[in-house]
Structure formats: structure tokens, C-alpha cells
Amino acid sequence: MGFERRRFIQRGAAGLAGLGLLPWSGLAKTRKEPAVKKETSKTRPPTRCLGRTGITLPLVSMGVMNADNPAVVRAALDGGIVHLDTAHSYQGGRNEEMIGEVLRGRPREAVVLSTKVVGMPIDRQTGLFTPATTGEAFLEKFELSLKRLGTSYVDILYLHGVARAESARFEPLLAALQKAKKDGKARFIGLTTHRNEPEVIRAAIAAKVYDVVLTSYNFRQEHREEVGRAIAEAAAAGLGVIAMKTQAGVYFDQEKTRKIDMKAALRWALAHPGVTTAIPGFTTFEQLAEDLEVLANPAMSEAERTLLNPPQVASSGFFCDQCGLCERQCARGLPLPDLMRGYMYAGAYRNLAAAATLVAELPLADDLCRECAVCSVSCPKGIDVPGRARTVMGLRKLPSSWWV
Amino acid sequence: MRFLLCLLLLGGTEGVTLRAAAPRPPEVAARTLLPAPAGWALRGNAGHYVPADLYEYIDGAAENFLAYGFQELAVATYERQGGEVTVEVYRHSDDDAAFGIYASERPRGGEMQAIGAEGYCETGLLNFLTGPFYVKITAFGLPAAQERAVLQTFAAATASRGPADPALPPLLAALPGQGQLPRSARYLRQSPFGYESLPPVFVADYSRDGRSYRCFLLTAPATTTPAGIAARWRQAAGLAEGEGLAMSWTDPHLGKVATRTVGRYLTGVLGDCPDPRPLLDAMAGALPGDR
């Protein structure tokens, strides 16, 4: 959707607001600083084209998933955001209903709307769909999503949460997506991924049916360069790429003492020319104001690049990225990421029950390192992996009655 | 104490900050609520998730749970003759937080269920609240005629293993009943109304004579006062000094706001209400005496 039509609509809306004929017309006349500035014709932000869809978007959109306040969504649209992203499962369906409430009274074509539906059932261990996974069930959920949203179509319908190449080309769901598009209920179709992203993105390219890919992409991903290459390949193949999880967990540490600069994190993801827009999940007017600053000026400064270097700390703390490198380095291929997770449960969350359950269920001998004279594991974050693994395995020796 | 002993026995306190904690009621693990209904077989092992990995189970929906103090999830799937039922038990930090996540997903429609503190049923699912637990039960592949009864059986079996006398948060009773839209009461735990500086809020929606508005109340933390919170709200909204009244103003995003201090509580009416005073009076009269 072009910007010209949207600016026309906003000028008309601004005029009506001045006459007090719109619900949001109760604006304070004098302020020290407006929390959110309305976009005007003099502040046109940069835009990019979403692959071959013909949709043009500002570089910042809204991931609505966490928001349950329609006033924030309205302020986002009034501030210049065009694209809203939600999903069938968010807040039990209430998220889609809230967006439907916001869209009432606005021209439908003024908003680029996407929703996501999960293919069910899915084997959560393998990430693969099962013979019981049907396109009919997928489309039933999608119909309910349209009803909640109060619209006859979405601009993008995604197959949600794809983690394997095989899942990206699962025929019953591909057929369902294509049917939704053919019936005019989805203008474009795509898939979303936040695991094995390079594999899934490349499978989406190869499938030759997807128009858009929504992928995790942020400065803290261990494999961010590979994700970046896959994004470039998708963009070259004509797919539109939208980035999510760009805010990288908001904090550098699990203890939430070292906050990441949110504008820098967002600008880092937008620096990739293959990314059309990002969908940060903001919930407050303060966060919206920050994101609108980036929308207006997405270029990253050198100072911001420095801000994204993790603070140097004496101890690596509890946080393990679950990158899996230790498991690959281990001569015996032990499930070390699981053991590191158990250590986090015990030490960071003080949840001994969770740690003990995890450790008890792993098929490991109590003395798991006895066969190795020297450990071959070296964690890039400096975590003492063998030490922590032996420590958390010690939970097996303690009475389970202590935490049941 | 057991935690300290565990750490000493395990031979290390590397990176662990030992700090005194306020006394808390003993935690009940989410998995202890998982039922064992007769005639149903558990598929594999029960799953378990904590804040760091909840997204692996419910993707982006995890963010909303984390905002409501999510602690752990125990999930089990049961099978019988081609049908399956999945029981998810989410444990949250406290009863108010569990109500918050439950109410955030509660539909305006659906059929209410007298289970736990409150529950509701829709096609293929039954969700309910009990103490700090939010329980979600879904059915798949069951004959339509049996589905409701099966869901209720599982719910009853799960609830019987939970808190003995579950109840909705007591402060909800202070929100005026007249004109309140059914199932609109919410607990907004993080950044209520879109402002980071506000503490958690109980709120409900109202409609009268074609006008829509909301009543809310919050408890001021020990570090500030209700008037201080109102001042902070006005500042966050970008209102100039002296604009409106100290306890009554027009928020640029939310519309008219009228507030009143009642002891440690800030009560208020938000939106298109012609006369908020009777509502503020009602809340003042209904709040607990230990203000």
C-alpha cells in the first residue's frame, strides 16, 4: 500500500479530530513534550518494499503480541506505524479481538495486517508435523482469526513457528495457505521461524510458494551472520523479510541488571538491507516513542554500535545461550546444554524442583566425566561447563522430598 | 534453608548471591496438579518449562505469561481411543498474577464453569484459575458429544489437587458492580494503561447510556503515595504543570481521568463518564479498612 493514500487518510483524520468528531480527539492542547508525535506530511520516514508483494512499509512496525491496551495500538497507528502483527494464539484470541476493536472506524486499507496460525498437532521434540496435522484444522483457526479481527482478509497469513525444512514444505499446510490466498482471505502468505532460521528460510525460498518470511534476527544471535546470509538470499529471491526478536531479550543478563539499548538493537537489525521492517513488541507509550524515533531515523551511529558490546563482567553469571557448542565439543556428546539449563533453574530461578526433575530424566551416569582425563569443552562465554555439569548432577544425591 | 544446604552439599556457591528472603508460603510444584484420570494413558513424560524456555512451547505467546510472573509450566498429554487431552498447569508468582494472565485470555463469551476460583469452557478447551495456578485443558479428536464432559472430568481432577479454597482477588470486590461489563475485570501487572511508571492496577469496563469508561484501583508501593503516583502519571503523559487538576486531568491517549486517594489506594475513573463521583464514592466505601 502506498504512502500517498495513507497520508491522505491521515490529513482527513486530523481535520476531523480538530472538529472533535473522532474518539481520540480529546488531546491536551498544551504539553511540555508530547508522548507520541503524530506523523505529518513534513516528516516522511524512509520505507522499503516487502519483496515482490508491492507493499511498502516504514522500517518499524508493531508486534502487538504483548500489548493489551488499544490506546497504545491507536497511538502507534497515529504515529506513523502501518503494519500490525498478531497471531491466533496470542492472549487466547483476545489480542486479535483488540486489534479488531482498534480497526473499527479506520479504513481497512490503511493498515497492513498479519496474523499467524500454528499447524497442529506438532511433535515438539522434533519440530515436525504429524499425519494428524491437517489443512482443514489450520483454516478453521484462520477463519476464527478473521472473525476476531473483524475483517474479511489479512495482508499476510503466516504458518507459525516453523523449525525444520520439512515443516516448511508440509503439503497439507502449503495447500491450506494457498487456498486462503486463492480465496482472497490472505493477500500474501509466509512462514515464521525462531529456531534453525537459516535452514527454514532457505526451505521457504526453495518451496517457491511463500511471499514473506518472518524471522528472528538480532545482534546477540550466535549464528547471526548465517541468518543474515539467509535473509540476503531470501531478499534476492524476491521474498519479503520481516525481522522479529530484534530486541534480543531486552537485558544482557538473566538477572536483569544490564539493559540493552533498545534503539541501538533495533537499528542493528534494520541495517540489513534485506530486512524490510521489524516488529518490536512494545506495550507502553514510552517504548512507542523510542520506536518512532527509529522509524524516522533508522541509521545506526558508531556510538550505538559500541553500546551493543556486552558489558565486561568478572563472572559470566548464570546465563547460558544454549548455543550447543559445548555438546559438539564434548568427546562423549553429553547433553551439556540441558545440564547448563538445569544449573540456571537452580541458581538463577532458585527452582530446585525444576533442576532436579531435568537432571533425573537425563540418561546419564552419575559420574559423567570419568572417562575423560582432560575436558575438550571451551565455552565462548567463559562458563565453566564441566564444573557446573558436575555440580548440578549432584542434585541426584539429594532427597526429592525437599522440593515436592 | 534447604536451598542453602543444597548449595553447600553440592560444593559450591559460584556466582550465587545469597540473600535473605522475606518469608513466603511454601511453593507447590505445578506438576503436582497434573491429574491421573482413570482410563487415560499418559503419553511419554510430562513436560516442564521455566521462564528461560517457555517460548519453546508457546512461541511469542510466552511474553504475556512472563509479564504476569510466570514461574513454571507442567504439561501432560493423555490418550484414549484416538482422542487426546492436554493439561497445562502454569504456576505464577502469586494469586493476583495468576488472575491477571487468566483474565487477559478470558473471553467475553463462552460458558462459565464453577471450577477453582473461576473457569470457562469453549469448543475444545476449558481454562480455570486456582490460587497461583492457571490451568488450560484442551481436547483433540474426541466425539463432540463427549468433549464437554471429558474436559470437566479433567478439570475437576486437576482442581482437586490444587489449593483448598481458591478465590478471586479480594480487591476486585471494590470495583463497582453496577454497570460493570461481565468478565471485564482485569489485573494489569506491568505498565498498566501504557505507562511504565504505574504499579499494578485492578480495572473493569463499564457501559451506561451509550458511554464507555473504566474504573480502576491500585495500591501505592511503600516508596511513594497515591498522590505521587498520580503526579508521575501526569508527567509520563506529558502534561504541563498546572494543566487540569492534581487529581483530575485529560490524558492525551486515554481521555478523561478522575482519581481519588483512599488510604494507600489510588482509585479512579477513566474515559467518558459524565459524573465519576458516585463511582469514586462506591470504591472508597468498599475498600478494606486497613488502608
XYZ file of C-alpha atoms in Angstrom:
695
model
C 0.000 0.000 0.000
C 1.478 3.314 -0.949
C 2.186 6.115 1.399
C 0.197 8.686 -0.582
C -3.148 7.123 0.284
C -2.231 6.853 3.942
C -1.150 10.471 4.176
C -4.471 11.499 2.578
C -6.363 9.470 5.135
C -4.340 10.964 7.997
C -4.885 14.522 6.794
C -8.589 13.840 6.683
C -8.475 12.274 10.113
C -6.519 15.206 11.512
C -9.167 17.570 10.200
C -11.967 15.595 11.756
C -10.042 15.347 15.032
C -9.841 19.127 15.119
C -13.621 19.257 14.979
C -13.859 16.802 17.859
C -15.566 14.251 15.646
C -13.189 11.384 16.331
C -12.939 9.317 19.529
C -9.293 10.222 20.026
C -9.887 13.922 19.652
C -9.576 14.643 23.395
C -5.944 15.665 23.055
C -4.467 18.029 25.610
C -3.926 21.374 23.940
C -0.724 22.242 25.774
C 2.058 19.880 26.791
C 5.660 20.042 27.804
C 6.505 17.148 25.449
C 4.019 15.044 23.571
C 4.425 11.391 24.457
C 3.924 10.403 20.835
C 4.195 12.785 17.920
C 1.692 12.400 15.117
C 3.236 11.883 11.720
C 2.844 14.875 9.424
C 3.465 15.359 5.756
C 6.742 17.113 6.587
C 8.213 14.114 8.448
C 8.021 11.344 5.878
C 10.077 8.391 7.133
C 12.107 6.057 4.941
C 10.324 2.977 3.569
C 11.235 -0.326 1.962
C 9.360 -2.674 -0.334
C 8.280 -6.043 1.048
C 9.763 -8.370 -1.576
C 7.593 -8.665 -4.651
C 4.320 -8.033 -2.761
C 4.164 -4.380 -3.769
C 3.599 -3.418 -0.124
C 5.756 -0.510 1.023
C 6.396 -0.185 4.744
C 8.212 2.082 7.169
C 11.134 0.276 8.754
C 9.440 -0.056 12.135
C 6.137 -1.869 12.584
C 4.360 -3.197 15.653
C 4.449 -6.666 17.111
C 1.175 -6.462 19.012
C 1.585 -9.729 20.897
C 2.306 -8.244 24.318
C 0.010 -5.253 24.060
C -3.431 -5.444 25.630
C -4.097 -1.701 25.607
C -5.897 -0.475 22.477
C -4.771 3.086 23.234
C -1.139 2.076 22.585
C -2.074 0.434 19.281
C -4.051 3.511 18.231
C -1.151 5.771 19.187
C 1.157 3.584 17.096
C -1.049 3.942 14.023
C -1.473 7.661 14.612
C 2.298 7.975 14.978
C 3.025 6.528 11.553
C 3.181 2.768 12.044
C 1.371 0.947 9.249
C 1.893 -2.772 9.877
C 0.412 -4.664 12.859
C 1.429 -8.261 13.563
C -0.560 -10.631 15.755
C -1.300 -14.365 15.991
C -4.256 -16.688 16.545
C -2.909 -17.849 19.895
C -1.869 -14.558 21.486
C -3.752 -13.920 24.732
C -6.161 -16.704 23.896
C -7.531 -14.755 20.942
C -8.052 -11.515 22.843
C -5.097 -9.894 21.043
C -6.794 -10.317 17.659
C -10.081 -9.067 19.125
C -8.356 -5.959 20.462
C -6.916 -5.208 17.034
C -10.365 -5.686 15.550
C -11.656 -3.106 18.006
C -8.902 -0.649 17.038
C -9.516 -1.125 13.309
C -13.210 -0.393 13.643
C -13.771 3.045 12.190
C -10.436 3.112 10.363
C -10.142 2.428 6.638
C -9.066 -1.201 6.401
C -6.627 -0.488 3.592
C -4.773 1.996 5.811
C -3.314 -0.861 7.865
C -1.172 -3.803 6.737
C -2.312 -6.643 8.959
C -0.751 -10.036 9.539
C -1.699 -12.990 11.672
C -0.172 -16.399 12.287
C -1.647 -19.847 12.773
C 0.197 -22.863 14.153
C -0.122 -26.189 12.375
C -1.371 -28.722 14.920
C -0.556 -31.204 16.146
C 3.199 -30.782 16.049
C 5.821 -33.016 17.642
C 7.538 -30.611 19.985
C 10.628 -32.763 20.243
C 11.320 -32.937 16.510
C 9.524 -29.816 15.284
C 7.796 -31.938 12.629
C 4.118 -32.116 11.781
C 2.354 -35.448 12.164
C -0.032 -37.358 9.920
C -2.835 -35.911 12.055
C -1.899 -32.343 11.053
C -4.485 -31.133 8.594
C -5.043 -28.107 6.451
C -8.703 -28.098 7.461
C -7.866 -27.515 11.114
C -5.436 -24.767 10.092
C -8.085 -22.996 8.013
C -10.682 -23.331 10.775
C -8.403 -21.448 13.112
C -7.727 -18.865 10.425
C -11.460 -18.297 9.898
C -11.821 -17.664 13.623
C -8.904 -15.222 13.437
C -10.646 -13.269 10.649
C -13.804 -13.108 12.744
C -11.909 -11.843 15.780
C -10.087 -9.256 13.661
C -13.365 -8.106 12.153
C -12.039 -8.294 8.619
C -12.570 -10.407 5.534
C -8.855 -10.655 4.795
C -5.382 -10.231 6.205
C -2.484 -8.877 4.212
C -0.143 -11.667 5.350
C -1.098 -15.089 6.712
C 1.801 -16.998 8.261
C 2.395 -20.622 9.078
C 3.700 -20.044 12.583
C 6.733 -21.374 14.395
C 8.461 -23.453 11.701
C 11.688 -25.053 12.941
C 12.513 -27.592 10.238
C 12.855 -27.555 6.461
C 10.422 -30.468 6.233
C 7.796 -28.456 8.098
C 8.226 -25.554 5.670
C 7.218 -27.832 2.797
C 4.499 -29.846 4.576
C 1.975 -30.301 1.787
C -1.361 -30.131 3.662
C -0.429 -26.770 5.201
C 1.038 -25.402 1.983
C -2.248 -26.266 0.310
C -4.179 -24.533 3.097
C -2.093 -21.365 2.773
C -2.539 -21.319 -0.970
C -6.280 -21.851 -0.629
C -6.535 -18.892 1.750
C -4.696 -16.778 -0.816
C -6.784 -18.009 -3.723
C -9.997 -17.284 -1.804
C -8.866 -13.704 -1.246
C -8.671 -14.104 2.534
C -4.903 -13.662 2.607
C -3.270 -11.302 0.160
C 0.119 -12.921 0.762
C 1.386 -15.981 2.618
C 4.504 -16.635 4.635
C 6.108 -18.563 7.445
C 7.679 -17.590 10.747
C 10.755 -19.063 12.395
C 12.838 -18.545 15.517
C 14.818 -21.777 15.503
C 17.102 -23.147 12.780
C 16.366 -19.921 10.954
C 18.861 -20.329 8.065
C 17.556 -23.827 7.278
C 13.923 -22.701 7.391
C 14.481 -19.521 5.375
C 16.247 -21.496 2.648
C 13.430 -24.050 2.638
C 10.947 -21.202 2.204
C 12.921 -19.966 -0.788
C 13.043 -23.428 -2.325
C 9.324 -24.036 -1.821
C 8.530 -21.202 -4.247
C 5.111 -20.575 -2.704
C 5.903 -18.181 0.134
C 5.816 -14.410 -0.304
C 7.138 -13.368 3.121
C 9.389 -14.746 5.854
C 9.215 -13.511 9.454
C 12.417 -14.470 11.249
C 14.266 -13.890 14.492
C 17.251 -11.636 13.817
C 19.275 -9.745 16.415
C 22.790 -8.755 17.362
C 23.096 -11.415 20.063
C 22.349 -14.483 17.989
C 25.403 -16.716 17.872
C 24.610 -17.534 14.262
C 23.546 -14.016 13.248
C 25.915 -13.935 10.288
C 24.405 -17.101 8.854
C 20.913 -15.740 9.470
C 21.980 -12.555 7.700
C 23.183 -14.542 4.688
C 19.914 -16.451 4.528
C 17.990 -13.162 4.709
C 20.039 -11.805 1.801
C 19.285 -14.953 -0.214
C 15.565 -14.616 0.525
C 15.527 -10.965 -0.472
C 17.403 -11.764 -3.693
C 14.796 -14.438 -4.445
C 12.039 -11.837 -4.126
C 10.715 -12.806 -0.691
C 9.854 -10.054 1.731
C 11.706 -10.422 5.045
C 10.420 -9.079 8.327
C 12.564 -9.262 11.484
C 11.357 -10.194 14.958
C 13.033 -10.717 18.349
C 15.201 -7.764 17.380
C 15.378 -6.545 20.991
C 17.384 -9.626 21.967
C 15.811 -10.234 25.358
C 15.962 -6.571 26.493
C 18.695 -7.331 29.050
C 22.227 -8.620 28.664
C 21.823 -10.747 31.791
C 19.150 -13.028 33.237
C 19.288 -11.076 36.487
C 18.015 -8.044 34.503
C 20.604 -5.620 35.782
C 22.170 -4.597 32.440
C 19.669 -3.267 29.935
C 20.332 -3.324 26.212
C 19.944 -0.005 24.382
C 16.642 -0.665 22.597
C 17.088 1.838 19.774
C 20.568 0.521 19.028
C 19.312 -3.075 18.964
C 16.506 -2.174 16.574
C 18.782 -0.170 14.299
C 21.255 -3.037 14.178
C 18.621 -5.343 12.654
C 17.386 -2.674 10.257
C 20.903 -2.103 8.968
C 20.500 -5.286 6.902
C 19.183 -4.116 3.508
C 17.284 -7.388 3.085
C 15.081 -6.643 6.101
C 12.008 -4.649 5.092
C 10.754 -3.849 8.574
C 10.951 -5.061 12.166
C 8.123 -5.784 14.596
C 9.342 -4.869 18.100
C 6.784 -5.833 20.733
C 6.238 -2.578 22.610
C 3.499 -2.096 25.193
C 3.960 1.441 26.513
C 3.836 4.970 25.149
C 7.460 5.442 26.222
C 8.590 2.433 24.189
C 6.465 3.570 21.242
C 8.152 6.983 21.313
C 11.573 5.296 21.112
C 10.464 3.104 18.222
C 9.019 6.074 16.344
C 12.397 7.803 16.676
C 13.946 4.813 14.938
C 11.150 4.793 12.337
C 12.015 8.376 11.480
C 15.764 7.813 11.596
C 16.809 4.160 11.261
C 20.522 4.794 10.634
C 22.828 3.419 13.315
C 25.611 5.537 14.769
C 29.053 4.279 15.792
C 28.261 5.187 19.380
C 25.228 2.911 19.240
C 27.319 0.102 17.815
C 29.549 0.364 20.870
C 26.524 0.192 23.158
C 25.762 -3.270 21.818
C 29.006 -4.734 23.131
C 28.105 -6.812 26.181
C 29.376 -5.252 29.412
C 32.554 -6.911 30.704
C 31.840 -8.740 33.905
C 34.014 -10.779 36.250
C 31.636 -13.655 36.214
C 29.580 -14.868 33.294
C 26.639 -15.211 35.648
C 24.060 -17.918 35.100
C 23.113 -17.108 31.552
C 23.835 -19.821 29.010
C 22.866 -19.037 25.425
C 22.019 -22.667 24.700
C 24.125 -22.381 21.545
C 25.008 -26.101 21.743
C 28.736 -25.640 21.121
C 29.683 -27.487 24.306
C 27.722 -30.562 23.262
C 29.529 -30.619 19.945
C 32.913 -30.153 21.619
C 32.315 -32.858 24.239
C 34.155 -36.084 23.388
C 31.158 -38.073 24.614
C 28.474 -35.815 23.185
C 26.894 -35.307 26.602
C 23.694 -33.191 26.751
C 25.583 -30.285 28.300
C 23.103 -27.560 27.214
C 20.445 -29.394 29.219
C 22.728 -29.532 32.238
C 23.523 -25.814 31.886
C 19.804 -25.132 31.775
C 19.386 -27.152 34.957
C 22.111 -25.064 36.582
C 20.210 -21.894 35.626
C 16.989 -23.302 37.095
C 18.734 -23.955 40.394
C 20.976 -20.943 40.619
C 19.127 -18.145 38.840
C 15.492 -19.108 39.415
C 16.072 -20.995 42.686
C 13.801 -23.673 41.317
C 15.384 -26.843 42.653
C 12.362 -28.919 41.684
C 12.778 -27.994 38.036
C 16.526 -28.568 38.122
C 16.227 -31.910 39.868
C 13.498 -33.112 37.512
C 15.567 -32.212 34.491
C 18.689 -33.900 35.811
C 16.821 -37.027 36.913
C 15.357 -37.533 33.467
C 18.658 -37.364 31.595
C 20.065 -40.818 30.739
C 23.453 -40.191 32.331
C 25.712 -41.954 34.771
C 26.218 -40.011 37.987
C 29.950 -39.722 37.375
C 29.535 -38.374 33.883
C 33.109 -37.161 33.265
C 35.035 -40.182 34.493
C 36.041 -41.380 31.015
C 37.882 -38.202 30.089
C 41.246 -37.261 31.550
C 41.040 -33.771 30.030
C 37.905 -31.825 29.096
C 37.635 -30.754 25.475
C 34.909 -28.184 26.117
C 35.666 -24.483 25.987
C 32.659 -22.169 26.299
C 32.979 -18.906 24.308
C 31.232 -17.100 27.154
C 33.661 -18.385 29.761
C 31.188 -20.622 31.560
C 32.843 -23.468 33.489
C 30.725 -26.077 31.736
C 32.242 -29.278 33.212
C 32.243 -27.768 36.690
C 28.609 -26.739 36.502
C 27.594 -30.026 34.931
C 29.144 -31.980 37.828
C 27.610 -29.564 40.340
C 24.056 -29.822 39.073
C 24.319 -33.615 38.704
C 24.833 -33.613 42.466
C 21.094 -32.941 42.828
C 20.554 -36.624 42.147
C 22.072 -37.373 45.534
C 19.568 -35.235 47.450
C 16.137 -36.342 48.697
C 13.370 -35.397 46.251
C 11.089 -34.730 49.215
C 12.986 -31.499 49.714
C 11.188 -29.881 46.764
C 7.992 -31.829 46.148
C 17.415 -23.116 54.425
C 17.234 -26.248 52.292
C 18.409 -24.219 49.343
C 21.491 -23.083 51.273
C 22.136 -26.632 52.408
C 21.824 -27.887 48.855
C 24.402 -25.419 47.686
C 26.827 -26.351 50.451
C 26.398 -30.087 49.782
C 26.867 -29.519 46.086
C 30.195 -27.961 46.924
C 29.941 -24.524 45.529
C 28.258 -21.205 45.537
C 29.867 -19.977 42.357
C 28.168 -16.870 41.165
C 25.298 -17.299 43.624
C 24.249 -14.291 45.617
C 22.923 -15.440 48.936
C 20.442 -13.015 50.281
C 17.831 -13.034 52.956
C 14.360 -13.505 51.552
C 11.081 -12.465 53.083
C 9.075 -15.428 54.372
C 6.921 -16.899 51.616
C 4.321 -19.634 51.668
C 5.717 -22.987 50.543
C 5.580 -23.367 46.789
C 3.653 -26.212 45.283
C 5.202 -27.563 42.107
C 2.978 -27.259 39.056
C 3.405 -30.920 38.237
C 1.694 -31.992 41.444
C -1.592 -30.761 39.946
C -1.326 -32.983 36.849
C -4.188 -35.472 37.145
C -4.291 -39.238 36.593
C -7.851 -39.883 35.360
C -8.943 -43.498 35.111
C -8.957 -44.912 31.611
C -6.487 -42.399 30.202
C -2.844 -43.150 29.429
C -0.112 -40.553 29.764
C 1.771 -40.051 26.521
C 5.503 -40.069 27.222
C 6.729 -37.939 30.103
C 5.187 -34.741 31.379
C 6.915 -31.666 30.017
C 8.352 -28.890 32.124
C 9.250 -25.324 31.208
C 10.573 -22.311 33.071
C 10.862 -18.640 32.047
C 14.034 -19.187 30.025
C 12.484 -21.777 27.730
C 8.723 -21.213 27.802
C 8.915 -19.754 24.298
C 9.938 -23.203 23.030
C 6.468 -24.395 23.978
C 4.203 -21.432 23.162
C 6.378 -19.186 20.950
C 5.631 -15.476 21.178
C 2.683 -16.046 23.486
C 5.288 -16.636 26.211
C 5.876 -12.901 26.568
C 2.433 -12.318 28.029
C 2.931 -15.097 30.572
C 6.309 -13.724 31.586
C 4.727 -10.321 32.148
C 2.463 -11.984 34.716
C 5.175 -13.512 36.858
C 5.302 -16.921 35.193
C 7.360 -19.367 37.248
C 6.938 -22.793 35.672
C 4.733 -24.910 33.425
C 3.948 -28.587 33.789
C 2.227 -30.116 30.749
C 0.955 -33.610 30.078
C -0.960 -35.213 27.215
C -3.320 -38.114 27.823
C -4.657 -40.552 25.226
C -7.667 -42.817 24.900
C -9.154 -44.437 21.815
C -7.876 -41.910 19.307
C -8.691 -38.878 21.395
C -6.255 -36.814 23.408
C -6.400 -34.251 26.197
C -3.565 -31.906 27.113
C -3.365 -30.364 30.581
C -1.132 -27.331 31.078
C -0.550 -26.075 34.619
C 1.071 -22.639 34.711
C 2.332 -21.540 38.125
C 2.691 -17.805 38.595
C 4.361 -15.696 41.274
C 1.171 -15.081 43.268
C -2.604 -15.370 43.101
C -3.080 -11.863 41.675
C -0.611 -12.544 38.861
C -2.351 -15.826 38.021
C -5.679 -13.990 37.893
C -4.031 -11.409 35.633
C -2.942 -13.895 32.980
C -6.211 -15.849 33.275
C -8.308 -12.698 32.806
C -6.141 -11.487 29.931
C -7.181 -14.577 27.958
C -10.742 -14.894 29.263
C -13.341 -14.332 26.530
C -16.457 -12.197 26.905
C -18.475 -15.157 25.650
C -18.062 -18.854 26.407
C -19.693 -20.815 29.199
C -18.555 -20.149 32.751
C -17.559 -23.113 34.896
C -17.760 -23.452 38.676
C -14.245 -24.832 38.980
C -11.363 -23.490 41.048
C -11.811 -19.778 41.683
C -13.407 -19.406 38.227
C -13.306 -21.108 34.843
C -14.806 -21.096 31.370
C -15.382 -23.506 28.556
C -15.234 -23.039 24.791
C -15.135 -25.580 21.993
C -12.215 -27.854 22.653
C -10.952 -26.151 25.782
C -11.604 -25.480 29.438
C -9.458 -22.976 31.343
C -9.601 -22.147 35.028
C -7.873 -20.335 37.837
C -6.938 -21.776 41.208
C -4.602 -19.970 43.582
C -1.333 -19.137 41.805
C -2.130 -21.652 39.021
C -3.664 -21.005 35.616
C -4.821 -24.316 34.157
C -5.539 -24.796 30.459
C -7.089 -28.030 29.224
C -7.537 -28.768 25.535
C -9.155 -31.724 23.821
C -8.447 -33.055 20.350
C -10.064 -35.819 18.376
C -12.934 -36.514 20.797
C -16.536 -37.069 19.712
C -18.395 -33.786 20.093
C -20.955 -35.323 22.434
C -18.257 -36.383 24.892
C -15.926 -33.425 24.753
C -17.509 -31.197 27.421
C -17.815 -33.998 29.960
C -14.233 -35.107 29.403
C -12.922 -31.582 29.833
C -14.898 -31.182 33.048
C -13.616 -34.505 34.382
C -10.032 -33.481 33.795
C -10.666 -30.043 35.284
C -12.186 -31.486 38.430
C -9.325 -33.944 38.831
C -6.765 -31.155 38.424
C -8.558 -28.712 40.703
C -8.835 -31.322 43.466
C -5.028 -31.412 43.659
C -4.746 -27.634 43.922
C -5.429 -25.088 46.662
C -8.262 -25.943 49.038
C -10.287 -22.711 48.921
C -9.366 -20.807 45.782
C -10.914 -17.370 45.349
C -10.697 -14.374 43.061
C -8.515 -11.466 44.280
C -10.368 -9.713 47.136
C -9.742 -6.204 45.756
C -11.928 -6.969 42.742
C -14.941 -6.621 45.029
C -14.123 -2.930 45.489
C -14.779 -2.172 41.827
C -18.408 -1.001 41.465
C -20.797 -3.701 40.350
C -23.420 -1.516 38.734
C -22.828 -1.122 35.022
C -19.751 -3.352 35.041
C -19.443 -5.380 31.859
C -19.342 -9.121 32.596
C -15.865 -10.696 32.615
C -14.188 -7.350 32.010
C -12.308 -7.218 35.321
C -8.551 -7.409 34.805
C -5.306 -7.161 36.746
C -2.747 -5.214 34.730
C 0.598 -6.161 36.239
C 3.121 -4.429 34.009
C 2.899 -0.945 32.534
C -0.868 -0.593 33.023
C -2.617 1.797 30.657
C 0.645 2.021 28.662
C 2.761 3.741 31.329
C 5.918 2.119 32.708
C 5.814 4.134 35.920
C 2.444 2.846 37.163
C 2.227 -0.051 39.635
C -0.197 -2.940 39.004
C -3.842 -1.993 38.637
C -7.200 -3.724 39.043
C -9.593 -2.427 36.391
C -13.013 -3.187 34.931
C -15.004 -1.849 31.973
C -18.363 -0.139 32.238
C -21.056 0.975 29.875
C -24.017 3.172 30.697
C -26.329 5.219 28.459
C -24.075 4.568 25.490
C -20.950 5.809 27.280
C -17.914 3.662 27.939
C -15.485 4.114 30.817
C -13.294 2.144 33.220
C -12.948 2.059 36.989
C -9.592 1.189 38.474
C -7.730 0.965 41.735
C -4.123 0.405 42.670
C -2.099 0.058 45.837
C 0.704 2.568 46.219
C 4.054 0.915 46.961
C 5.719 1.786 50.264
C 8.156 4.096 48.475
C 5.523 6.566 47.330
C 1.969 7.826 47.872
C -1.173 7.630 45.769
C -0.841 11.349 45.008
C 2.753 10.732 43.990
C 1.619 8.064 41.545
C -0.955 10.449 40.068
C 1.769 13.069 39.636
C 4.051 10.516 37.988
C 1.256 9.516 35.601
C 0.626 13.127 34.594
C 4.333 13.630 33.981
C 4.592 10.488 31.849
C 1.608 11.678 29.830
C 3.477 14.903 29.061
C 1.024 17.187 30.819
C 2.223 20.670 31.638
C 2.440 21.908 35.221
C -0.936 23.166 36.343
C -2.785 21.560 33.456
C -6.085 20.214 34.756
C -6.345 19.479 38.465
C -3.866 17.485 40.527
C -6.219 14.507 40.730
C -8.233 15.084 37.540
C -6.899 15.629 34.041
C -7.238 14.668 30.380
C -4.723 12.081 29.270
C -3.683 12.573 25.615
C -4.140 8.879 24.860
C -6.736 7.686 27.367
C -9.145 10.590 27.717
C -10.553 11.937 30.975
C -9.038 10.692 34.236
C -10.582 11.356 37.663
C -8.801 9.971 40.723
C -9.135 9.933 44.487
C -6.822 8.821 47.277
C -8.221 6.342 49.798
C -5.503 5.498 52.324
C -2.814 3.615 50.390
C -5.050 3.199 47.377
C -5.477 5.347 44.305
C -8.920 4.883 42.811
C -10.041 6.328 39.526
C -12.430 6.549 36.620
C -11.051 6.654 33.104
C -12.885 7.648 29.951
C -16.280 9.030 29.003
C -18.044 9.053 32.373
C -20.400 12.024 32.908
C -20.012 12.056 36.695
C -17.287 9.920 38.288
C -18.053 10.955 41.871
C -20.599 8.230 42.717
C -18.185 5.609 41.391
C -15.296 7.033 43.385
C -17.559 7.131 46.468
C -18.524 3.495 45.924
C -14.899 2.367 45.663
C -13.941 4.357 48.756
C -16.690 2.665 50.722
C -15.764 -0.803 49.531
C -12.039 -0.776 50.113
C -10.665 -2.737 53.060
C -10.457 -0.940 56.385
C -6.666 -1.474 56.776
C -5.727 1.302 54.389
